[in-house]
Structure formats: C-alpha cells, structure tokens
Amino acid sequence: MTQKALGEFELGKRQITARANEKLRRYFDEQHVQFIAANIEANHLEGTGVRWKPSHPNSGIKTI
C-alpha cells in the first residue's frame, strides 16, 4: 500500500478496499497495536482508541 493511497483513505478521497483493510489490520497486529472500545451503548462507541498490546491482556477492556 502506498503512502498516497493511505492518505486518500484517511481523507475520505478513496474508499478503502477489503484487501487494503486486511493489510492494515495485519500490519497493526504485527506491530502489537490493539484497537479498543471502552463503552458500547446506544449504537455508538465511546472511548475508542488504540494502544500497544499489553504483555498480559486486561479482561476489562473490550477490543474491536
């Protein structure tokens, strides 16, 4: 994936493909990055973010 394509995805100029999405997920997983959500209520996520994967998983954090 090129830097240009990534920038266009971020700016909404280009729709991300399933293949590109999978590549990004794999890359973040290899870098030990975890996507998290703190609360899920009323069909929206609050407290969403990213963090480094802990060496000992915290069962109190919902991952997405």
Tab-separated table of C-alpha atoms in Angstrom:
chain	number	residue	atom	x	y	z
A	1	MET	CA	0.000	0.000	0.000
A	2	THR	CA	1.392	3.372	-0.929
A	3	GLN	CA	1.584	6.373	1.358
A	4	LYS	CA	-0.554	8.274	-1.155
A	5	ALA	CA	-3.304	5.629	-1.032
A	6	LEU	CA	-3.246	5.618	2.761
A	7	GLY	CA	-3.583	9.409	2.814
A	8	GLU	CA	-6.525	9.241	0.418
A	9	PHE	CA	-8.241	6.655	2.653
A	10	GLU	CA	-7.732	8.907	5.676
A	11	LEU	CA	-9.084	11.980	3.873
A	12	GLY	CA	-12.082	10.091	2.502
A	13	LYS	CA	-10.986	10.677	-1.088
A	14	ARG	CA	-10.895	6.954	-1.777
A	15	GLN	CA	-12.945	4.073	-0.374
A	16	ILE	CA	-10.788	1.502	1.388
A	17	THR	CA	-10.992	-1.978	-0.090
A	18	ALA	CA	-11.381	-5.150	1.943
A	19	ARG	CA	-7.884	-6.179	0.848
A	20	ALA	CA	-6.312	-2.880	1.956
A	21	ASN	CA	-8.218	-3.020	5.250
A	22	GLU	CA	-6.872	-6.509	5.920
A	23	LYS	CA	-3.320	-5.367	5.133
A	24	LEU	CA	-3.626	-2.532	7.642
A	25	ARG	CA	-5.075	-4.807	10.308
A	26	ARG	CA	-2.258	-7.320	9.783
A	27	TYR	CA	0.380	-4.582	9.925
A	28	PHE	CA	-1.001	-3.136	13.171
A	29	ASP	CA	-1.232	-6.617	14.670
A	30	GLU	CA	2.420	-7.292	13.763
A	31	GLN	CA	3.357	-4.005	15.461
A	32	HIS	CA	1.458	-5.077	18.614
A	33	VAL	CA	-1.182	-2.356	18.259
A	34	GLN	CA	-4.642	-3.074	19.649
A	35	PHE	CA	-7.891	-1.261	18.831
A	36	ILE	CA	-10.056	-0.753	21.925
A	37	ALA	CA	-13.525	0.431	22.868
A	38	ALA	CA	-14.356	1.449	26.438
A	39	ASN	CA	-18.166	1.567	26.254
A	40	ILE	CA	-20.669	0.335	23.740
A	41	GLU	CA	-24.087	1.922	24.243
A	42	ALA	CA	-26.822	3.341	22.046
A	43	ASN	CA	-25.203	2.045	18.845
A	44	HIS	CA	-22.002	4.067	19.216
A	45	LEU	CA	-18.578	3.580	20.748
A	46	GLU	CA	-17.243	5.883	23.433
A	47	GLY	CA	-13.634	5.862	24.480
A	48	THR	CA	-12.426	4.166	21.345
A	49	GLY	CA	-8.748	4.261	20.654
A	50	VAL	CA	-5.581	2.311	20.170
A	51	ARG	CA	-2.852	1.115	22.490
A	52	TRP	CA	0.150	-1.143	22.491
A	53	LYS	CA	-0.937	-4.695	23.233
A	54	PRO	CA	-0.143	-5.437	26.858
A	55	SER	CA	2.008	-8.436	27.634
A	56	HIS	CA	-0.770	-9.585	29.981
A	57	PRO	CA	-4.222	-8.965	28.436
A	58	ASN	CA	-6.680	-6.929	30.508
A	59	SER	CA	-10.024	-8.682	30.510
A	60	GLY	CA	-11.768	-5.398	31.409
A	61	ILE	CA	-11.055	-3.813	28.021
A	62	LYS	CA	-13.240	-4.597	25.030
A	63	THR	CA	-11.205	-4.986	21.854
A	64	ILE	CA	-12.614	-4.412	18.384
